[in-house]
Amino acid sequence: MSLIKLTVSGISYSHTQNGAYALILNEENGNRKLPIVIGAFEAQSIAIAIEDDIRPPRPLTHDLFKTLSDKYGIIVKQVIINKLVDGIFHSSLICEREGVEEIIDARTSDAIAIAIRFFAPIFTFKDIMEKAGIILNGDQDDVLEDEEDNEDSDDLNDIATQVEQFLESEAKANDFSKLSVEVINDLLNKAIANEDYEKAAKLRDELTKRK
């Protein structure tokens, strides 16, 4: 399957959904954006890695991973977002040490936080981009004819609106108040199996409310 190269555009915070963040990845040779819901810690770690002038007083977990890797000669060559299962993205770190390549499974938010620190390229498969990618509204030709300042402003507003809608749809998907305890327990087991620990925590919170 052909790979599509992605670049990190930024992180969007939902003003309507408290604590919800979306990491926005850009298709390098296209117009699509790939939004991925991430946790607050991962959002902070990625934001710190993007901003060169921000240095935490103590190393974060992803900084520690980079330090250990450098110490033992491990290079992260690239990250591939290789699966999308039940709305959860799965990724692999392609690593190399002394000429030997290894593939390591990782949560996508962790993989990208690490990739930024190694200046490693990020890729996904074409079918994943077709399933989960979003395209800016409006006619692309019209956008190209606008003045540069207006183009940037319109694009940012469009992205913000669509990401907000994306986060709202995710929040609705995580509204468990009308589900039975049996269904919630089943969803909890599936969330843990899929390593979707944020969703698992919300499901546990809902079960706690019922007691």
Coordinates of N, CA and C in Angstrom, one line a residue:
M1 N 0.8 -1.2 0.0 CA 0.0 0.0 0.0 C 0.9 1.3 0.0
S2 N 0.4 2.3 -0.7 CA 1.2 3.5 -0.8 C 1.1 4.3 0.4
L3 N 2.2 5.0 0.8 CA 2.2 5.8 2.0 C 2.1 7.2 1.7
I4 N 1.4 8.0 2.6 CA 1.2 9.4 2.4 C 2.0 10.1 3.6
K5 N 2.8 11.0 3.2 CA 3.6 11.7 4.2 C 2.8 12.8 4.9
L6 N 2.9 12.9 6.2 CA 2.2 13.9 7.0 C 3.1 14.8 7.7
T7 N 2.6 16.1 7.9 CA 3.4 17.0 8.8 C 2.5 17.5 9.9
V8 N 3.1 17.8 11.0 CA 2.3 18.3 12.2 C 1.9 19.7 11.9
S9 N 0.6 20.0 11.9 CA 0.1 21.4 11.7 C 0.0 22.1 13.1
G10 N -0.6 21.4 14.0 CA -0.7 22.0 15.4 C -1.7 21.2 16.2
I11 N -2.1 21.8 17.3 CA -3.1 21.1 18.2 C -4.2 22.1 18.4
S12 N -5.4 21.5 18.3 CA -6.6 22.3 18.5 C -7.3 21.9 19.8
Y13 N -7.7 22.9 20.6 CA -8.4 22.7 21.8 C -9.9 23.0 21.6
S14 N -10.8 22.2 22.1 CA -12.2 22.4 22.0 C -12.7 23.4 23.0
H15 N -13.4 24.5 22.6 CA -13.9 25.4 23.6 C -15.3 25.0 24.1
T16 N -15.8 24.0 23.5 CA -17.1 23.5 23.9 C -17.0 22.1 24.7
Q17 N -16.0 21.4 24.3 CA -15.8 20.1 25.0 C -14.6 20.2 25.9
N18 N -14.8 20.3 27.2 CA -13.7 20.5 28.2 C -12.7 19.4 28.1
G19 N -11.4 19.8 28.0 CA -10.4 18.8 28.0 C -10.1 18.0 26.8
A20 N -10.8 18.4 25.7 CA -10.6 17.7 24.4 C -9.6 18.4 23.5
Y21 N -8.7 17.6 23.0 CA -7.6 18.1 22.1 C -7.6 17.3 20.8
A22 N -7.3 17.9 19.7 CA -7.1 17.2 18.5 C -5.8 17.6 17.9
L23 N -5.0 16.6 17.6 CA -3.7 16.8 16.9 C -4.1 16.9 15.4
I24 N -3.6 17.9 14.7 CA -3.9 18.1 13.3 C -2.7 17.8 12.4
L25 N -2.8 16.8 11.6 CA -1.7 16.4 10.7 C -2.1 16.8 9.2
N26 N -1.2 17.4 8.5 CA -1.4 17.8 7.1 C -0.9 16.8 6.2
E27 N -1.6 16.5 5.1 CA -1.1 15.7 4.0 C -0.1 16.6 3.3
E28 N 1.1 16.1 3.1 CA 2.2 16.9 2.6 C 1.9 17.4 1.1
N29 N 1.4 16.5 0.3 CA 1.2 16.8 -1.1 C -0.3 16.7 -1.4
G30 N -1.1 17.4 -0.6 CA -2.5 17.4 -0.8 C -3.2 18.4 0.2
N31 N -4.5 18.4 0.2 CA -5.3 19.4 0.9 C -6.0 18.8 2.2
R32 N -5.8 17.5 2.4 CA -6.5 16.9 3.5 C -5.8 17.0 4.8
K33 N -6.6 17.1 5.9 CA -6.1 17.1 7.3 C -6.5 15.8 8.0
L34 N -5.7 15.3 8.8 CA -6.0 14.1 9.6 C -6.1 14.5 11.1
P35 N -7.3 14.7 11.7 CA -7.4 15.0 13.1 C -7.4 13.8 13.9
I36 N -6.6 13.8 15.0 CA -6.5 12.7 15.9 C -6.7 13.2 17.4
V37 N -7.7 12.6 18.1 CA -8.0 13.0 19.4 C -6.9 12.5 20.3
I38 N -6.3 13.4 21.2 CA -5.2 13.0 22.1 C -5.5 13.6 23.5
G39 N -4.8 13.0 24.4 CA -5.0 13.5 25.8 C -4.2 14.8 26.1
A40 N -4.5 15.3 27.3 CA -3.9 16.6 27.7 C -2.4 16.5 27.8
F41 N -1.9 15.3 28.4 CA -0.5 15.2 28.6 C 0.3 15.1 27.3
E42 N -0.3 14.3 26.3 CA 0.3 14.1 25.0 C 0.3 15.5 24.3
A43 N -0.8 16.2 24.4 CA -0.9 17.5 23.8 C 0.2 18.4 24.3
Q44 N 0.4 18.4 25.6 CA 1.4 19.3 26.2 C 2.8 18.8 25.7
S45 N 3.1 17.5 25.6 CA 4.4 17.0 25.2 C 4.7 17.4 23.7
I46 N 3.7 17.2 22.9 CA 3.8 17.6 21.5 C 4.0 19.1 21.3
A47 N 3.3 19.9 22.0 CA 3.4 21.3 21.9 C 4.8 21.8 22.3
I48 N 5.3 21.2 23.4 CA 6.7 21.5 23.9 C 7.7 21.2 22.8
A49 N 7.5 20.0 22.2 CA 8.5 19.6 21.2 C 8.5 20.5 19.9
I50 N 7.3 21.0 19.6 CA 7.2 21.9 18.4 C 7.8 23.2 18.7
E51 N 7.7 23.7 19.9 CA 8.2 25.0 20.3 C 9.6 24.9 20.8
D52 N 10.6 25.4 20.0 CA 12.0 25.2 20.4 C 12.4 26.0 21.6
D53 N 11.7 27.1 21.9 CA 12.1 28.0 23.0 C 11.4 27.6 24.3
I54 N 10.7 26.5 24.3 CA 10.0 26.0 25.6 C 10.8 24.8 26.1
R55 N 11.3 24.9 27.3 CA 12.0 23.8 27.9 C 11.5 23.5 29.3
P56 N 10.9 22.3 29.6 CA 10.4 22.1 30.9 C 11.6 21.9 31.9
P57 N 11.3 22.2 33.2 CA 12.4 22.1 34.1 C 12.9 20.7 34.3
R58 N 12.1 19.7 34.1 CA 12.5 18.3 34.2 C 12.0 17.6 32.9
P59 N 12.8 16.6 32.5 CA 12.4 16.0 31.2 C 11.0 15.2 31.3
L60 N 10.2 15.4 30.2 CA 9.0 14.6 30.1 C 9.3 13.2 29.7
T61 N 8.3 12.4 29.7 CA 8.5 10.9 29.4 C 9.1 10.8 28.0
H62 N 8.6 11.6 27.0 CA 9.1 11.5 25.6 C 10.5 12.0 25.5
D63 N 10.9 13.0 26.3 CA 12.2 13.5 26.4 C 13.2 12.4 26.9
L64 N 12.7 11.7 27.9 CA 13.5 10.7 28.5 C 13.8 9.5 27.5
F65 N 12.7 9.2 26.7 CA 12.9 8.2 25.7 C 14.0 8.6 24.7
K66 N 13.9 9.9 24.3 CA 15.0 10.4 23.4 C 16.4 10.4 24.0
T67 N 16.5 10.7 25.2 CA 17.8 10.7 25.9 C 18.4 9.3 26.0
L68 N 17.5 8.3 26.4 CA 17.9 6.9 26.5 C 18.3 6.4 25.1
S69 N 17.5 6.7 24.1 CA 17.8 6.3 22.7 C 19.1 6.8 22.2
D70 N 19.4 8.1 22.5 CA 20.7 8.7 22.1 C 21.8 8.0 22.8
K71 N 21.6 7.7 24.0 CA 22.7 7.1 24.9 C 23.0 5.7 24.3
Y72 N 22.1 5.0 23.9 CA 22.3 3.6 23.4 C 22.3 3.4 21.9
G73 N 22.4 4.5 21.2 CA 22.5 4.5 19.7 C 21.3 4.0 19.0
I74 N 20.1 4.3 19.5 CA 18.9 3.9 18.8 C 18.3 5.1 18.0
I75 N 18.0 4.9 16.8 CA 17.5 6.0 15.9 C 16.1 5.6 15.6
V76 N 15.2 6.6 15.7 CA 13.8 6.4 15.2 C 13.8 7.0 13.8
K77 N 13.6 6.1 12.8 CA 13.8 6.5 11.4 C 12.5 7.1 10.9
Q78 N 11.3 6.5 11.3 CA 10.0 7.1 10.8 C 8.9 6.5 11.7
V79 N 7.8 7.1 11.6 CA 6.6 6.7 12.3 C 5.5 6.4 11.2
I80 N 4.8 5.3 11.3 CA 3.7 5.0 10.4 C 2.4 4.8 11.1
I81 N 1.4 5.6 10.8 CA 0.1 5.3 11.4 C -0.5 4.3 10.5
N82 N -0.6 3.0 11.0 CA -0.8 1.9 10.2 C -2.2 1.2 10.3
K83 N -3.0 1.6 11.3 CA -4.3 1.0 11.4 C -5.3 2.0 12.0
L84 N -6.5 1.8 11.6 CA -7.6 2.6 12.2 C -8.7 1.6 12.6
V85 N -8.9 1.3 13.9 CA -9.8 0.3 14.4 C -10.8 0.9 15.4
D86 N -12.1 0.9 15.1 CA -13.1 1.5 16.0 C -12.8 2.9 16.4
G87 N -12.3 3.7 15.4 CA -12.0 5.1 15.6 C -10.6 5.3 16.3
I88 N -9.9 4.3 16.6 CA -8.6 4.4 17.3 C -7.4 4.2 16.3
F89 N -6.5 5.2 16.2 CA -5.4 5.1 15.4 C -4.3 4.2 16.0
H90 N -3.6 3.3 15.3 CA -2.5 2.5 15.8 C -1.3 2.9 14.9
S91 N -0.1 2.9 15.6 CA 1.1 3.3 14.9 C 2.3 2.4 15.2
S92 N 3.3 2.6 14.4 CA 4.6 1.8 14.6 C 5.7 2.8 14.5
L93 N 6.7 2.6 15.4 CA 8.0 3.3 15.3 C 8.9 2.4 14.6
I94 N 9.6 2.9 13.5 CA 10.6 2.1 12.8 C 11.9 2.6 13.4
C95 N 12.6 1.7 14.1 CA 13.8 2.1 14.8 C 15.0 1.3 14.2
E96 N 16.2 1.9 14.5 CA 17.4 1.2 14.0 C 18.5 1.3 15.0
R97 N 19.2 0.3 15.3 CA 20.4 0.3 16.1 C 21.5 -0.6 15.6
E98 N 22.6 0.0 15.3 CA 23.8 -0.8 14.7 C 23.4 -1.5 13.5
G99 N 22.6 -0.9 12.6 CA 22.2 -1.5 11.3 C 21.1 -2.4 11.4
V100 N 20.5 -2.7 12.6 CA 19.4 -3.7 12.7 C 18.1 -2.9 12.9
E101 N 17.2 -3.1 12.1 CA 15.9 -2.4 12.1 C 14.8 -3.2 12.9
E102 N 14.1 -2.4 13.8 CA 13.0 -3.0 14.6 C 11.8 -2.2 14.4
I103 N 10.6 -2.9 14.5 CA 9.3 -2.2 14.4 C 8.7 -2.3 15.8
I104 N 8.3 -1.2 16.4 CA 7.8 -1.1 17.8 C 6.4 -0.5 17.7
D105 N 5.4 -1.3 18.3 CA 4.0 -0.8 18.4 C 4.0 0.4 19.4
A106 N 3.2 1.4 19.0 CA 3.0 2.5 19.9 C 1.7 3.2 19.7
R107 N 1.2 3.9 20.8 CA 0.1 4.8 20.6 C 0.5 5.9 19.7
T108 N -0.5 6.3 18.9 CA -0.2 7.3 17.9 C 0.3 8.6 18.5
S109 N -0.3 9.1 19.6 CA 0.1 10.3 20.2 C 1.5 10.2 20.7
D110 N 1.9 9.1 21.3 CA 3.3 8.9 21.8 C 4.2 8.8 20.6
A111 N 3.8 8.1 19.6 CA 4.7 7.9 18.4 C 5.0 9.3 17.8
I112 N 4.0 10.2 17.7 CA 4.2 11.5 17.1 C 5.1 12.4 18.0
A113 N 4.8 12.3 19.3 CA 5.6 13.1 20.2 C 7.1 12.7 20.1
I114 N 7.4 11.4 19.9 CA 8.7 10.9 19.7 C 9.3 11.3 18.4
A115 N 8.5 11.2 17.3 CA 8.9 11.5 16.0 C 9.4 12.9 15.9
I116 N 8.7 13.8 16.5 CA 9.1 15.3 16.5 C 10.5 15.4 17.1
R117 N 10.7 14.7 18.2 CA 12.0 14.9 18.9 C 13.2 14.3 18.0
F118 N 12.9 13.3 17.2 CA 13.9 12.7 16.4 C 13.9 13.3 15.0
F119 N 13.1 14.3 14.7 CA 12.9 14.9 13.3 C 12.7 13.7 12.3
A120 N 11.9 12.8 12.8 CA 11.5 11.6 11.9 C 10.3 11.9 11.1
P121 N 10.2 11.4 9.9 CA 9.0 11.6 9.1 C 7.8 10.8 9.6
I122 N 6.6 11.3 9.3 CA 5.4 10.6 9.8 C 4.6 10.2 8.5
F123 N 4.1 9.0 8.4 CA 3.4 8.5 7.3 C 2.1 7.8 7.7
T124 N 1.2 7.8 6.8 CA 0.0 6.9 7.0 C -0.3 6.3 5.6
F125 N -1.2 5.3 5.7 CA -1.6 4.6 4.4 C -2.7 5.4 3.7
K126 N -2.8 5.2 2.5 CA -3.8 5.9 1.6 C -5.2 5.6 2.1
D127 N -5.5 4.3 2.4 CA -6.9 4.0 2.8 C -7.3 4.6 4.2
I128 N -6.3 4.8 5.1 CA -6.6 5.5 6.3 C -6.9 7.0 6.1
M129 N -6.2 7.6 5.2 CA -6.4 9.0 4.9 C -7.7 9.2 4.2
E130 N -8.1 8.2 3.4 CA -9.4 8.3 2.7 C -10.6 8.2 3.7
K131 N -10.4 7.4 4.8 CA -11.4 7.1 5.8 C -11.5 8.3 6.7
A132 N -10.4 8.8 7.2 CA -10.4 9.7 8.3 C -10.0 11.2 8.0
G133 N -9.5 11.4 6.8 CA -9.1 12.7 6.4 C -10.2 13.7 6.2
I134 N -10.0 14.9 6.4 CA -11.0 16.0 6.2 C -10.5 17.0 5.2
I135 N -11.3 17.5 4.4 CA -10.9 18.5 3.4 C -11.6 19.8 3.7
L136 N -10.8 20.9 3.5 CA -11.4 22.2 3.8 C -12.6 22.5 2.9
N137 N -13.6 23.1 3.5 CA -14.8 23.5 2.7 C -14.4 24.6 1.7
G138 N -15.2 24.6 0.6 CA -15.0 25.7 -0.4 C -14.3 25.2 -1.6
D139 N -14.3 25.9 -2.6 CA -13.6 25.6 -3.9 C -12.1 25.9 -3.8
Q140 N -11.3 25.0 -4.0 CA -9.8 25.2 -3.8 C -9.3 26.3 -4.8
D141 N -9.9 26.3 -6.0 CA -9.4 27.3 -7.0 C -9.8 28.7 -6.6
D142 N -10.9 28.8 -5.9 CA -11.3 30.2 -5.4 C -10.4 30.6 -4.3
V143 N -10.0 29.7 -3.5 CA -9.1 30.0 -2.4 C -7.8 30.5 -2.9
L144 N -7.3 29.8 -3.9 CA -6.0 30.2 -4.5 C -6.0 31.6 -5.1
E145 N -7.1 32.1 -5.5 CA -7.2 33.4 -6.1 C -7.3 34.5 -5.1
D146 N -7.6 34.2 -3.8 CA -7.7 35.2 -2.8 C -6.4 35.8 -2.5
E147 N -6.4 36.9 -1.8 CA -5.1 37.5 -1.3 C -4.5 36.6 -0.2
E148 N -3.2 36.6 -0.1 CA -2.5 35.7 0.8 C -3.0 35.8 2.2
D149 N -3.2 37.0 2.8 CA -3.7 37.2 4.2 C -5.0 36.6 4.4
N150 N -5.9 36.8 3.4 CA -7.3 36.3 3.5 C -7.3 34.8 3.4
E151 N -6.4 34.3 2.6 CA -6.4 32.8 2.4 C -6.0 32.2 3.7
D152 N -4.9 32.7 4.4 CA -4.5 32.1 5.7 C -5.6 32.2 6.7
S153 N -6.3 33.4 6.8 CA -7.3 33.6 7.8 C -8.5 32.6 7.5
D154 N -8.9 32.5 6.2 CA -10.0 31.6 5.9 C -9.7 30.2 6.2
D155 N -8.5 29.8 5.9 CA -8.1 28.4 6.1 C -8.1 28.1 7.6
L156 N -7.6 29.0 8.4 CA -7.5 28.7 9.8 C -8.9 28.7 10.4
N157 N -9.8 29.6 10.0 CA -11.1 29.6 10.5 C -11.8 28.3 10.1
D158 N -11.6 27.8 8.9 CA -12.3 26.6 8.4 C -11.8 25.4 9.1
I159 N -10.5 25.3 9.3 CA -9.9 24.2 10.1 C -10.5 24.2 11.5
A160 N -10.5 25.4 12.1 CA -11.0 25.4 13.5 C -12.4 25.0 13.6
T161 N -13.3 25.4 12.7 CA -14.7 25.0 12.7 C -14.8 23.5 12.5
Q162 N -14.1 23.0 11.5 CA -14.3 21.5 11.3 C -13.7 20.7 12.4
V163 N -12.6 21.1 13.0 CA -12.0 20.4 14.1 C -13.0 20.5 15.3
E164 N -13.6 21.6 15.5 CA -14.6 21.7 16.6 C -15.8 20.8 16.4
Q165 N -16.2 20.7 15.1 CA -17.3 19.7 14.8 C -16.8 18.3 15.0
F166 N -15.6 18.0 14.7 CA -15.0 16.7 14.9 C -15.0 16.3 16.4
L167 N -14.5 17.3 17.2 CA -14.4 17.0 18.6 C -15.8 16.9 19.2
E168 N -16.8 17.6 18.7 CA -18.1 17.5 19.2 C -18.7 16.2 18.9
S169 N -18.4 15.7 17.7 CA -19.0 14.3 17.3 C -18.3 13.3 18.1
E170 N -17.0 13.4 18.5 CA -16.3 12.5 19.3 C -17.0 12.5 20.7
A171 N -17.3 13.7 21.2 CA -17.9 13.8 22.5 C -19.3 13.1 22.6
K172 N -20.1 13.3 21.5 CA -21.4 12.6 21.4 C -21.2 11.1 21.4
A173 N -20.2 10.7 20.7 CA -19.9 9.2 20.7 C -19.5 8.7 22.0
N174 N -19.0 9.6 22.9 CA -18.6 9.2 24.3 C -19.6 9.5 25.3
D175 N -20.9 9.8 24.9 CA -21.9 10.0 25.9 C -22.6 8.7 26.2
F176 N -22.3 8.2 27.5 CA -22.7 6.9 27.9 C -23.9 6.9 28.8
S177 N -24.5 8.1 29.0 CA -25.5 8.2 30.1 C -26.7 7.4 29.8
K178 N -27.0 7.1 28.6 CA -28.2 6.3 28.2 C -28.0 4.8 28.0
L179 N -26.8 4.4 28.2 CA -26.4 3.0 28.0 C -26.6 2.2 29.3
S180 N -26.9 0.9 29.2 CA -27.0 0.0 30.3 C -25.7 -0.3 30.9
V181 N -25.6 -0.8 32.2 CA -24.4 -1.1 32.8 C -23.7 -2.3 32.0
E182 N -24.5 -3.2 31.5 CA -23.9 -4.3 30.8 C -23.2 -3.8 29.5
V183 N -23.8 -2.9 28.8 CA -23.2 -2.4 27.6 C -22.0 -1.6 27.9
I184 N -22.0 -0.8 29.0 CA -20.8 0.0 29.4 C -19.7 -0.9 29.8
N185 N -20.0 -2.0 30.5 CA -18.9 -2.9 30.8 C -18.3 -3.6 29.6
D186 N -19.1 -3.9 28.6 CA -18.6 -4.4 27.4 C -17.7 -3.4 26.6
L187 N -18.2 -2.2 26.6 CA -17.4 -1.1 25.9 C -16.1 -0.9 26.7
L188 N -16.1 -1.0 28.0 CA -14.9 -0.8 28.8 C -13.9 -1.8 28.4
N189 N -14.3 -3.1 28.3 CA -13.3 -4.2 28.0 C -12.7 -3.9 26.6
K190 N -13.6 -3.5 25.7 CA -13.1 -3.2 24.3 C -12.1 -2.0 24.3
A191 N -12.5 -1.0 25.1 CA -11.6 0.2 25.1 C -10.2 -0.2 25.6
I192 N -10.2 -1.0 26.7 CA -8.9 -1.4 27.2 C -8.1 -2.3 26.2
A193 N -8.8 -3.2 25.5 CA -8.2 -4.0 24.5 C -7.6 -3.2 23.4
N194 N -8.3 -2.1 23.0 CA -7.8 -1.2 22.0 C -6.8 -0.1 22.5
E195 N -6.5 -0.2 23.8 CA -5.6 0.8 24.4 C -6.1 2.2 24.3
D196 N -7.4 2.3 24.3 CA -8.1 3.6 24.4 C -8.4 3.9 25.8
Y197 N -7.3 4.3 26.6 CA -7.5 4.4 28.0 C -8.3 5.7 28.4
E198 N -8.3 6.7 27.6 CA -9.1 7.9 27.9 C -10.6 7.5 27.9
K199 N -11.0 6.7 26.9 CA -12.4 6.3 26.8 C -12.7 5.3 28.0
A200 N -11.7 4.5 28.3 CA -11.9 3.5 29.4 C -12.1 4.3 30.7
A201 N -11.4 5.4 30.9 CA -11.5 6.2 32.1 C -12.9 6.8 32.2
K202 N -13.4 7.3 31.0 CA -14.8 7.9 31.0 C -15.9 6.9 31.3
L203 N -15.6 5.7 30.7 CA -16.6 4.6 31.0 C -16.6 4.2 32.5
R204 N -15.4 4.2 33.1 CA -15.3 3.9 34.5 C -16.0 5.0 35.3
D205 N -15.8 6.2 34.9 CA -16.5 7.3 35.6 C -18.0 7.2 35.6
E206 N -18.5 6.7 34.4 CA -20.0 6.5 34.2 C -20.5 5.4 35.1
L207 N -19.7 4.3 35.2 CA -20.0 3.2 36.1 C -20.0 3.7 37.6
T208 N -19.1 4.5 38.0 CA -19.0 5.0 39.3 C -20.2 5.8 39.7
K209 N -20.7 6.6 38.7 CA -21.9 7.4 39.0 C -23.1 6.6 39.3
R210 N -23.2 5.4 38.7 CA -24.3 4.5 38.8 C -24.4 3.8 40.2
K211 N -23.3 3.8 40.9 CA -23.2 3.1 42.2 C -23.8 3.9 43.3

